[in-house]
mmCIF file of C-alpha atoms in Angstrom:
data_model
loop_
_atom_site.group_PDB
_atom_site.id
_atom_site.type_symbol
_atom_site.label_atom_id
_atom_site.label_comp_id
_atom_site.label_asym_id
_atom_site.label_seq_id
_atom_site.Cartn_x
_atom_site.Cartn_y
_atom_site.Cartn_z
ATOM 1 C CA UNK S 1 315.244 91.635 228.104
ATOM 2 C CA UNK S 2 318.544 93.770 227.395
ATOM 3 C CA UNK S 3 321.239 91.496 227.980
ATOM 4 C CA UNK S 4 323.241 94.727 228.346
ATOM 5 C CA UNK S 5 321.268 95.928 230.953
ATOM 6 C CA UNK S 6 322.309 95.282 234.461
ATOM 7 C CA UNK S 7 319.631 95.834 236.275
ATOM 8 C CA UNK S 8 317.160 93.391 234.174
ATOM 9 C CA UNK S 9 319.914 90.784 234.698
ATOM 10 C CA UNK S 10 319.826 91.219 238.617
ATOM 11 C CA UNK S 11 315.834 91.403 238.433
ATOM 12 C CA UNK S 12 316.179 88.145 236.161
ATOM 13 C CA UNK S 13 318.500 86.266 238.815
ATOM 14 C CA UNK S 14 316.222 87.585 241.843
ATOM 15 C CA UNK S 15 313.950 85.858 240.188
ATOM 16 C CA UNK S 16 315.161 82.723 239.335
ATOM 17 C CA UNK S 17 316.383 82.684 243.210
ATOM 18 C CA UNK S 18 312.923 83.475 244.486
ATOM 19 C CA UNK S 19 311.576 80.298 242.160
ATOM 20 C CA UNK S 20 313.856 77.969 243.297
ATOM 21 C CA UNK S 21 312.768 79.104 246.905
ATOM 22 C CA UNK S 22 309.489 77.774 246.140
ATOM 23 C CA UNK S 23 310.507 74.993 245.406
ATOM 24 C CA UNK S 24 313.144 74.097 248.166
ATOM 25 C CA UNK S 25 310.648 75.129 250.477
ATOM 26 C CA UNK S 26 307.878 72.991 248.754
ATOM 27 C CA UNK S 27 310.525 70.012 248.834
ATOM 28 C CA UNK S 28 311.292 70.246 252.102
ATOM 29 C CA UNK S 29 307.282 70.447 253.502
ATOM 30 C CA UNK S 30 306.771 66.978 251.093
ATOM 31 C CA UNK S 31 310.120 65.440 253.120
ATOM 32 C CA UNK S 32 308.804 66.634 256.416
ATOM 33 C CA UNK S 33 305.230 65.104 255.499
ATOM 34 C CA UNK S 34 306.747 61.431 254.281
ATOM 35 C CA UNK S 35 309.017 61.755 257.531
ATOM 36 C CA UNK S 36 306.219 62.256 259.626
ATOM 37 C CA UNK S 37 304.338 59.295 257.942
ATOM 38 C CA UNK S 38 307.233 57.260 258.360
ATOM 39 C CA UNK S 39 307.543 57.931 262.142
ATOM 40 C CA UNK S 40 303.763 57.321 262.431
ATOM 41 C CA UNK S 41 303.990 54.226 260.518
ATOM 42 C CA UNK S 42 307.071 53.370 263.258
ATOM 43 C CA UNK S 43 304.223 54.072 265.893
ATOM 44 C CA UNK S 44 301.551 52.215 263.928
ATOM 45 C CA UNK S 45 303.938 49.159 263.688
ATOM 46 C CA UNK S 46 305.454 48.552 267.147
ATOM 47 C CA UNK S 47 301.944 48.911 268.533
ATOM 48 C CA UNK S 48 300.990 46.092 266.493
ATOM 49 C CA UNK S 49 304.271 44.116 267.610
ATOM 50 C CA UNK S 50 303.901 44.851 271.516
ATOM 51 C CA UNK S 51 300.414 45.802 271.979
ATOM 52 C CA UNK S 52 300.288 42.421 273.437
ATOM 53 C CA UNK S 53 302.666 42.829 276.294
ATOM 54 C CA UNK S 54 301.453 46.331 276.961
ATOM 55 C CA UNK S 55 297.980 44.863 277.187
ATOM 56 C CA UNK S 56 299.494 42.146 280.144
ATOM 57 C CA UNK S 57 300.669 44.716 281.854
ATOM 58 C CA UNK S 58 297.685 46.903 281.751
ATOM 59 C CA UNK S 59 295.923 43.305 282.672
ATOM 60 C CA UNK S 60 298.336 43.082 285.889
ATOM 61 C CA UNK S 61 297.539 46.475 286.950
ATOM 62 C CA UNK S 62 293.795 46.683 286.945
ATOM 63 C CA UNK S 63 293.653 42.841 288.425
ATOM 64 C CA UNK S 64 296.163 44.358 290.874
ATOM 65 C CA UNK S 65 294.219 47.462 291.748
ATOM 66 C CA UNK S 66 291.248 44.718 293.500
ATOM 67 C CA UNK S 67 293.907 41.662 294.779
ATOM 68 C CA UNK S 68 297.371 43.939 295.402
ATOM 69 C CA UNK S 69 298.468 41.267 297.690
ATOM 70 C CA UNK S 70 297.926 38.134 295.449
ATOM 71 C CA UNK S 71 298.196 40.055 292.445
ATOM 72 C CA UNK S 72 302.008 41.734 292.842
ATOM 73 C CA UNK S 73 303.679 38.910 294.895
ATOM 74 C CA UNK S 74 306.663 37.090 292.715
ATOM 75 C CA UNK S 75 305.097 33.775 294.414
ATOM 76 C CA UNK S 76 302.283 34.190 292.570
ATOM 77 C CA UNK S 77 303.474 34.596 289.141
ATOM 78 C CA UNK S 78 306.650 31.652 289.408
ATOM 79 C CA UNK S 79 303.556 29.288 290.468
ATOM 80 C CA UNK S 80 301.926 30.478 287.223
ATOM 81 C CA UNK S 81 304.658 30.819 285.141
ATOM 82 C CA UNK S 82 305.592 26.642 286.477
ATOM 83 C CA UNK S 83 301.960 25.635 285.672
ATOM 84 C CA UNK S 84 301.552 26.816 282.238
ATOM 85 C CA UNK S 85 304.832 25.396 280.609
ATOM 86 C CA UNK S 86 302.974 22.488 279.294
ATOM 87 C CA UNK S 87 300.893 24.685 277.540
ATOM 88 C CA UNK S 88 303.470 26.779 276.034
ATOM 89 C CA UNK S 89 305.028 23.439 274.920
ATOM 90 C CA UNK S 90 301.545 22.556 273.465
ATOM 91 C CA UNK S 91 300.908 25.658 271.841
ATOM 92 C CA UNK S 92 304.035 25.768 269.887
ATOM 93 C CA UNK S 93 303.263 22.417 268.542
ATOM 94 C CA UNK S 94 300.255 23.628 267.079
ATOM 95 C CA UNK S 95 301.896 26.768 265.528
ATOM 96 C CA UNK S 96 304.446 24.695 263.578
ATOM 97 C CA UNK S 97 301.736 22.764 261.268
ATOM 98 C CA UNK S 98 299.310 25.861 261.151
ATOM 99 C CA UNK S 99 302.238 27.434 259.230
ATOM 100 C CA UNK S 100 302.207 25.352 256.640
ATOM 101 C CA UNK S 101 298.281 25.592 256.860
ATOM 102 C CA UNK S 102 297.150 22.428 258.877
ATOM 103 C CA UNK S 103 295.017 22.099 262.070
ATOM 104 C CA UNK S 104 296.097 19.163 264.401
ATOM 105 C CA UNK S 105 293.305 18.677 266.692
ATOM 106 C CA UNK S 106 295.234 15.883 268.153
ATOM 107 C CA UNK S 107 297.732 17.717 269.989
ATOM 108 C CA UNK S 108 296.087 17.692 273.415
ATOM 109 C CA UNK S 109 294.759 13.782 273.249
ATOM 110 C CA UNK S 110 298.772 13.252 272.011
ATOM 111 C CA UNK S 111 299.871 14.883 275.081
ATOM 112 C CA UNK S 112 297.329 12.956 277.471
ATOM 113 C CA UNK S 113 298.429 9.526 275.167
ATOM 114 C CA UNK S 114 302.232 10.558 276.179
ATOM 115 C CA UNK S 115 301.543 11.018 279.908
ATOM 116 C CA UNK S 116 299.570 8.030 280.361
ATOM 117 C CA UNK S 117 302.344 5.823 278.134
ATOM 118 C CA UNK S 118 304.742 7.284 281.006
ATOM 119 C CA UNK S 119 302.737 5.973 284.099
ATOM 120 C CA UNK S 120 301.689 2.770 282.659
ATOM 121 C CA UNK S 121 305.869 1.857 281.517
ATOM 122 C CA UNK S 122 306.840 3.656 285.073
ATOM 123 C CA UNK S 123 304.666 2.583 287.605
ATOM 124 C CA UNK S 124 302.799 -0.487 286.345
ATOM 125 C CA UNK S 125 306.114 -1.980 284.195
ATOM 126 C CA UNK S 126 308.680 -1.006 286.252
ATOM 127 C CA UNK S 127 310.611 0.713 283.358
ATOM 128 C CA UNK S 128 313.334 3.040 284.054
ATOM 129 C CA UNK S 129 311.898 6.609 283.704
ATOM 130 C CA UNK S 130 314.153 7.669 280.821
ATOM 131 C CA UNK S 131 313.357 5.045 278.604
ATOM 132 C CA UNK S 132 309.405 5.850 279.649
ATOM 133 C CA UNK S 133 309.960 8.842 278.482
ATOM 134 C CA UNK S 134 311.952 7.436 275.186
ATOM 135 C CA UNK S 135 308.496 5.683 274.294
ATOM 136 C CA UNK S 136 306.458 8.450 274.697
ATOM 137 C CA UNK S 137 308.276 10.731 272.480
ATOM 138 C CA UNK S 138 308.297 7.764 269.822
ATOM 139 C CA UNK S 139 304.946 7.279 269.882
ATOM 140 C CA UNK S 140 304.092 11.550 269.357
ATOM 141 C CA UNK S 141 306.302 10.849 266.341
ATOM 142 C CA UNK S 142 304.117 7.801 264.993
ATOM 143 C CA UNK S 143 301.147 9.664 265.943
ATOM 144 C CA UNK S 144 302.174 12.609 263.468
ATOM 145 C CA UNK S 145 303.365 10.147 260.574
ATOM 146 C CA UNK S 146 299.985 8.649 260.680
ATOM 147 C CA UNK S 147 298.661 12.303 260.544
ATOM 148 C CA UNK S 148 300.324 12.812 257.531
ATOM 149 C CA UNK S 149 299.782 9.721 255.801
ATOM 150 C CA UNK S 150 295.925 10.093 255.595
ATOM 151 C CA UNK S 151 296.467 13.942 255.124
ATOM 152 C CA UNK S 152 298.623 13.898 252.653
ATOM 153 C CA UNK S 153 298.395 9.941 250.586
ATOM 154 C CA UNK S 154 294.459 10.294 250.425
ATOM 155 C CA UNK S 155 294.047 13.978 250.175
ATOM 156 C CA UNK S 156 291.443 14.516 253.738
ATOM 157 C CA UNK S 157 291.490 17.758 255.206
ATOM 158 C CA UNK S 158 293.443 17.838 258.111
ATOM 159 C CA UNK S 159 291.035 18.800 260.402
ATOM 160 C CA UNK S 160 289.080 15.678 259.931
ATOM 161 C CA UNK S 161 292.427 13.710 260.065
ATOM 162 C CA UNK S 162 293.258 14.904 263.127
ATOM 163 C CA UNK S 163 289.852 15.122 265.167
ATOM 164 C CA UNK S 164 289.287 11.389 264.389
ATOM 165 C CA UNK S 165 292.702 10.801 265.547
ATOM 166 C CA UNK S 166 292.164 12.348 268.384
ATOM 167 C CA UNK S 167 289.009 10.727 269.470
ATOM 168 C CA UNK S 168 291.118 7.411 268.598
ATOM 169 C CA UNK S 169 293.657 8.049 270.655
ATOM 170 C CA UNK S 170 291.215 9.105 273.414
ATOM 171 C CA UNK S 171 289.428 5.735 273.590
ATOM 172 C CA UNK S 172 293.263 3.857 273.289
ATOM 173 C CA UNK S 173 294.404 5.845 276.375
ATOM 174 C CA UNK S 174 290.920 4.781 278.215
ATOM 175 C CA UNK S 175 291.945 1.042 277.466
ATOM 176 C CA UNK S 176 295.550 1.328 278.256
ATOM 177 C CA UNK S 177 294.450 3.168 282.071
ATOM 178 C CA UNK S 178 291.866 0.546 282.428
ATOM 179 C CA UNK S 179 289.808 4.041 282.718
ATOM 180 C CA UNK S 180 291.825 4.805 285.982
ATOM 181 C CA UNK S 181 294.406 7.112 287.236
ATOM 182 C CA UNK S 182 297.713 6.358 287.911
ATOM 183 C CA UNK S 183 299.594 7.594 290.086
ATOM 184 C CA UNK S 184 303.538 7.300 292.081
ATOM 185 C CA UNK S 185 305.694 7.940 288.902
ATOM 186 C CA UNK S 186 309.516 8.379 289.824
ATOM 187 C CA UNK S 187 309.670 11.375 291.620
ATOM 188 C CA UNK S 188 312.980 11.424 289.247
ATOM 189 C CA UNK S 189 310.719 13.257 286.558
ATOM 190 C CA UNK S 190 308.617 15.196 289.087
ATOM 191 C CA UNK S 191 311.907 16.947 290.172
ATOM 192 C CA UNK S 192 313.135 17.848 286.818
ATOM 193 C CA UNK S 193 309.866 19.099 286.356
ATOM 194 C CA UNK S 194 308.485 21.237 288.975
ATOM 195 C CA UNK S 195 310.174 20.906 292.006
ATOM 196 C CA UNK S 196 313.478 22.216 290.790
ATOM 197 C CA UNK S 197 313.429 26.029 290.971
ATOM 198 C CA UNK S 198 315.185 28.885 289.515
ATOM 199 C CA UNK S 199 314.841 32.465 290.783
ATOM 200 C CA UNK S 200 311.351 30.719 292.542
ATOM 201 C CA UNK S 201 310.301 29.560 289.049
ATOM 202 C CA UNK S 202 309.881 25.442 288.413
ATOM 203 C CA UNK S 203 312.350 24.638 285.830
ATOM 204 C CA UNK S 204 309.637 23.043 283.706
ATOM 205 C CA UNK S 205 309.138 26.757 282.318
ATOM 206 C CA UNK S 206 312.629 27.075 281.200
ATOM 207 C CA UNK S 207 312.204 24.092 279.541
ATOM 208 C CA UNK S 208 309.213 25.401 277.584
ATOM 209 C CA UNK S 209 311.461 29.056 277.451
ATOM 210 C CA UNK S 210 314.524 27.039 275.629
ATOM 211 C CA UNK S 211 311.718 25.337 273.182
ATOM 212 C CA UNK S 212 310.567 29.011 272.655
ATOM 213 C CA UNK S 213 313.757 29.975 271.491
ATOM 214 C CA UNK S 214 314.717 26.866 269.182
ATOM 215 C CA UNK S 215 311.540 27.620 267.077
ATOM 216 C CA UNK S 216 312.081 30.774 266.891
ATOM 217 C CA UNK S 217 315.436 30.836 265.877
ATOM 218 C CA UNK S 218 314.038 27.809 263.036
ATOM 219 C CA UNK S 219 311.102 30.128 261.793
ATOM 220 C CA UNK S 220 313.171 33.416 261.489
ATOM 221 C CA UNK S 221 316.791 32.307 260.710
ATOM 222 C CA UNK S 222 316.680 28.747 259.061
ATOM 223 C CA UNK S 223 315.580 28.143 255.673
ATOM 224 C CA UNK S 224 313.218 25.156 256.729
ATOM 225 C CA UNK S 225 311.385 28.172 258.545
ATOM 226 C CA UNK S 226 311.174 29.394 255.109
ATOM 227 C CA UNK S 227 310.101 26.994 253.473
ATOM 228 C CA UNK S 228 307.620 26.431 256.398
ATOM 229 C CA UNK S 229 305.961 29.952 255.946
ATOM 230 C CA UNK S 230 306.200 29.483 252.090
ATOM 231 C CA UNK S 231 303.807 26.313 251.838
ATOM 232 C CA UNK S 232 301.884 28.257 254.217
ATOM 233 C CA UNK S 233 301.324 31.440 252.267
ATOM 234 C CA UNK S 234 300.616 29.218 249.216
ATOM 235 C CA UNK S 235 301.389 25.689 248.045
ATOM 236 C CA UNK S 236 301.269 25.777 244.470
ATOM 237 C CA UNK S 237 303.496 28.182 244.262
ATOM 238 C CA UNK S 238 306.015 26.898 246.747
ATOM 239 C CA UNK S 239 305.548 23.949 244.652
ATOM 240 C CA UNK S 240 306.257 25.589 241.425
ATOM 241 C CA UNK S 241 309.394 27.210 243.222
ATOM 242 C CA UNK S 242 310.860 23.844 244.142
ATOM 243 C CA UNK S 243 309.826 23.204 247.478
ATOM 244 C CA UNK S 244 308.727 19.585 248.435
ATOM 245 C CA UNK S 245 305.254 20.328 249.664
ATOM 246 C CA UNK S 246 304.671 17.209 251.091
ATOM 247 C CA UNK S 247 307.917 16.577 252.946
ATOM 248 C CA UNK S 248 307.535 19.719 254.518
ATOM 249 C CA UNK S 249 303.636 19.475 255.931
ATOM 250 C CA UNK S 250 304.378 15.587 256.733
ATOM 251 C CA UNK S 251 307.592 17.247 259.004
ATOM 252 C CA UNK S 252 305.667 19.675 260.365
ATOM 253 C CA UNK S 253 302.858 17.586 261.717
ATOM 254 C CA UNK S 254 305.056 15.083 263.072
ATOM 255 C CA UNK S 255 307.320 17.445 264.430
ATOM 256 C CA UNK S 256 304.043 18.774 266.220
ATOM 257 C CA UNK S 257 303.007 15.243 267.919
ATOM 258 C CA UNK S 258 306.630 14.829 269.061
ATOM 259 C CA UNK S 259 306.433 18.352 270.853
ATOM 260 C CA UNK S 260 303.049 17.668 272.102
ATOM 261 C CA UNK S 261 304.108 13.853 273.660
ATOM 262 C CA UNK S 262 307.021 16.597 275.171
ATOM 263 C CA UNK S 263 304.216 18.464 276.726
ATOM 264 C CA UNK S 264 302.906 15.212 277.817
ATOM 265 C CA UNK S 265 306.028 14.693 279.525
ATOM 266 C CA UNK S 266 306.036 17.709 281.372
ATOM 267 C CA UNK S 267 302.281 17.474 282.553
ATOM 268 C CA UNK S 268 303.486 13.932 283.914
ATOM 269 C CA UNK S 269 305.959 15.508 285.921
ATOM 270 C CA UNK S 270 304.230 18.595 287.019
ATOM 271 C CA UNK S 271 301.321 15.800 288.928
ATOM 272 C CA UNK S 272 303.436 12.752 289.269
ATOM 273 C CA UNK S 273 300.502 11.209 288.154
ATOM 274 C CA UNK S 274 298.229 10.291 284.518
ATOM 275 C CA UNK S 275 294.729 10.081 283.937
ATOM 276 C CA UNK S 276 292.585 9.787 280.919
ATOM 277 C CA UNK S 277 290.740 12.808 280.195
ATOM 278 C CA UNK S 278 292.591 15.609 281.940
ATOM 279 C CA UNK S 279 294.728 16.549 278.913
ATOM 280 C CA UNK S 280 291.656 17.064 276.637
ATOM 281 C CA UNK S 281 291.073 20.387 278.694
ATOM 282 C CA UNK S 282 294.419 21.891 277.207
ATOM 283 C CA UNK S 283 292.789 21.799 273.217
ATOM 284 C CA UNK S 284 290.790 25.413 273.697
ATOM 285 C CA UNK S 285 293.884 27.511 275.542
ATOM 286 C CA UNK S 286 296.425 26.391 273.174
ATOM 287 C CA UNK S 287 294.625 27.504 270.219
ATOM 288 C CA UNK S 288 293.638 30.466 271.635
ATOM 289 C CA UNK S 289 296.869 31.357 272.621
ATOM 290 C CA UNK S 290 298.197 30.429 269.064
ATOM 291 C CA UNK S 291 295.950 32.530 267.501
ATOM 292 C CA UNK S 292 296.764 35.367 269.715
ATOM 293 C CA UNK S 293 299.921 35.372 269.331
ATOM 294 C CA UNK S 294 299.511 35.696 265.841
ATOM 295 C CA UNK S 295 298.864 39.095 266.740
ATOM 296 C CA UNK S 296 301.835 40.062 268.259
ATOM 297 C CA UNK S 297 305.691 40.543 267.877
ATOM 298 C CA UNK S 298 305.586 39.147 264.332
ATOM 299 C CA UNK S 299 302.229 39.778 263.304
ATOM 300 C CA UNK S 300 300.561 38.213 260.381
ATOM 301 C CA UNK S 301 302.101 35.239 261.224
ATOM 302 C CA UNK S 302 302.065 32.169 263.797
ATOM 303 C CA UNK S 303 305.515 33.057 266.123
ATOM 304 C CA UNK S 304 306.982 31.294 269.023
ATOM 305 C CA UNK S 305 307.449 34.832 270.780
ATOM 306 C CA UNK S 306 304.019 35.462 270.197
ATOM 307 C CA UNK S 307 302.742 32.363 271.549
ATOM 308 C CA UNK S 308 304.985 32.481 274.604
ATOM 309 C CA UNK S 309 303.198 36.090 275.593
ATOM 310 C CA UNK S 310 299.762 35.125 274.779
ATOM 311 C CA UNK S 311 300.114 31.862 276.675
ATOM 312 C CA UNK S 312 301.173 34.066 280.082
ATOM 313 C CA UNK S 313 298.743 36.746 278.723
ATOM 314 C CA UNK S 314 295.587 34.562 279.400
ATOM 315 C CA UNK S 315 296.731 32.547 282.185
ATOM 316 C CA UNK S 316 297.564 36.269 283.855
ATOM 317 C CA UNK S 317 293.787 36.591 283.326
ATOM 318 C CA UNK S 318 292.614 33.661 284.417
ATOM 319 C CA UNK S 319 294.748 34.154 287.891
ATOM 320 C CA UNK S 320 293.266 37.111 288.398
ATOM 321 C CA UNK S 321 289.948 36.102 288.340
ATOM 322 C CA UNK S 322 290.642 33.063 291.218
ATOM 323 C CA UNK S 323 292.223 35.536 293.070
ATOM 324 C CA UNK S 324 288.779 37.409 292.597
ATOM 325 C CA UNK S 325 286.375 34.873 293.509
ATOM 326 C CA UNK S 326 284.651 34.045 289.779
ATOM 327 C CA UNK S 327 283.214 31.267 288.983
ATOM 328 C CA UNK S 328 285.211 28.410 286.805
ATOM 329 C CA UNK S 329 283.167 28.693 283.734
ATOM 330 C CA UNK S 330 284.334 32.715 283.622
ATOM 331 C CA UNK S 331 287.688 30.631 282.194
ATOM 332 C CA UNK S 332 286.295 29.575 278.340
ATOM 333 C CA UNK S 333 284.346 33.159 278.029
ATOM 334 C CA UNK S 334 287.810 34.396 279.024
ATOM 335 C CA UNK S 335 289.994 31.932 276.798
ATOM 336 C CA UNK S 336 287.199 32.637 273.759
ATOM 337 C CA UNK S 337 286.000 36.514 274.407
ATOM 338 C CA UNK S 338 290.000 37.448 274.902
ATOM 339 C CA UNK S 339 291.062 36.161 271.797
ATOM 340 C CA UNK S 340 288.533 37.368 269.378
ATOM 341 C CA UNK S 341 288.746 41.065 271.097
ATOM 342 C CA UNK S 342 292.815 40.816 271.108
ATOM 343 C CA UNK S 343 292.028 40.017 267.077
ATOM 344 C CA UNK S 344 289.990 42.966 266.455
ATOM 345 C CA UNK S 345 292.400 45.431 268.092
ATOM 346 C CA UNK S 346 295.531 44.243 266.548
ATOM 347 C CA UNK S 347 293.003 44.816 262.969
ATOM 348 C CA UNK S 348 292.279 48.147 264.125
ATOM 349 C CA UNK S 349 295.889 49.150 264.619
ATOM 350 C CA UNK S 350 296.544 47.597 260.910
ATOM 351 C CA UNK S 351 293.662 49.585 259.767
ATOM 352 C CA UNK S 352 291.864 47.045 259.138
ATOM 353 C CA UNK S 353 293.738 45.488 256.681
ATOM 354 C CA UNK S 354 293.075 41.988 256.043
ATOM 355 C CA UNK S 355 295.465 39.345 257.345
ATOM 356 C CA UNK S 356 297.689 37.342 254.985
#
């Protein structure tokens, strides 16, 4: 090219210009394309998060389109809402030791041991409700360091631990009720429990509500939430990092049976009454609704949100169908069919990826 030539220099620049055209315009189609992932991924993601919730609501309206009357009046939903806080209470009980990786199977038979401790001190001692209630909690706690003695001292897997616990404490509340129910405990509890209302709702459930929010705030903003989630995700290497392994599964599982004696209280005061066996019934929702909410607003991970929805989710469910007539044992294909179908959608929206 003539250097002295001006119109090979202007051809030259043209087309220099028209290359680095090309490539602004092949720049900006790759930004467009990751933007367009991004917002997709944005999609992909709060799906996962509130597909839940959408799911209740889509739950509501179908249920609503055969019972409109039952199934859009408020009175309907505070009753339900009132009912259920025990197993809210129960279900975050469980979460806390499945974080660090640990079934307790005991929860429920911990709950029924706490209700029945409150009607024998109440009704049959003639102890002063509060203090009752004192012994209750106490024992959850003893219940969970004996947990975590055989769990963690001889090395059993938790499961076993805690099923054999369970059946233990099962025949100890059978001996302690003489295999009876009892009934007229101070109407002190039963008021702080259910027949206190707030906007129509029994104040049990903002009991359970305030519990919600104390374990979440742990898990997400404390570093014992942390540390709970890192012996869950892997304990040899929360081990190597520095973490006491042990303290932290032994706190969790007696944090768990002092929550679930809590849910005992509130089961107490929602039938001013205790009997042996009812309790036991509580085992199958609570795990289902832990495991679905392991699904939702954080998923990949056992949440207090999460469990609060899924708790209302399936109890939404099972409303509907007494409002529609179907028979009780609908209520375990409901509790066992819901959760595994919940799973599989919330896998679909992560493409299938597998669960940490």
């Amino acid at each position: 090219m003539d250097k002295g030539d001006p119109n090979a220099n202007i051809a030259a620049y043209e087309e220099r210009i028209t290359e680095l055209e090309a490539k602004l315009t092949v720049l900006a189609a790759s930004v467009e394309m990751s933007s367009m992932r991004a917002t997709g991924d944005k999609w992909k993601d709060w799906g996962e998060r509130y597909g839940l919730v959408i799911a209740w609501i889509v739950m509501i309206l179908i249920l609503g389109a055969f019972k409109p009357v039952e199934m859009f009046a408020w009175n309907s939903y505070a009753s339900m809402l009132g009912s259920n806080a025990m197993i809210v209470v129960l279900t975050l009980a469980l979460i806390i030791p499945l974080t660090t990786g640990d079934f307790d199977l005991s929860v429920a038979s911990v709950m029924g041991l706490s209700s029945m401790l409150i009607a024998v001190l109440n009704v049959k001692l003639g102890y002063p409700i509060a203090g009752a209630m004192l012994v209750a909690l106490m024992a959850g706690a003893m219940v969970g360091a004996v947990n975590a003695f055989f769990i963690l001292y001889f090395g059993v897997h938790s499961l076993i631990v805690t099923l054999g616990t369970g059946y233990f404490i099962n025949g100890l509340i059978l001996w302690i009720a003489d295999s009876g129910t009892i009934a007229g405990v101070s109407m002190g509890l039963v008021k702080a429990v259910i027949l206190t209302r707030f906007l129509g709702i029994p104040i049990g459930f903002y009991y359970a509500l305030i519990l919600t929010g104390i374990i979440w705030y742990v898990f997400q903003h404390t570093s014992m939430g942390r540390r709970l989630l890192f012996v869950g995700r892997g304990r040899e290497v929360a081990r190597l990092s520095g973490v006491n392994v042990n303290k932290v599964r032994a706190g969790a599982l007696i944090a768990a049976s002092t929550i679930a004696a809590f849910a005992g209280v509130l089961y107490t005061g929602m039938r001013g009454a205790a009997d042996p066996s009812s309790a036991l019934a509580f085992l199958l929702p609570a795990f289902a609704a832990a495991f679905l909410g392991f699904t939702a607003i954080y998923p990949g991970r056992f949440n207090a949100p999460g469990a609060f929805v899924a708790v209302f989710f399936l109890s939404t469910g099972i409303m509907g169908l007494n409002f529609l007539g179907v028979d009780s044992f609908v209520q375990n294909l409901f509790y066992g069919g819901g959760l595994v179908v919940a799973v599989s959608i919330s896998q679909l929206i992560r493409g299938r990826k597998p669960m940490d």
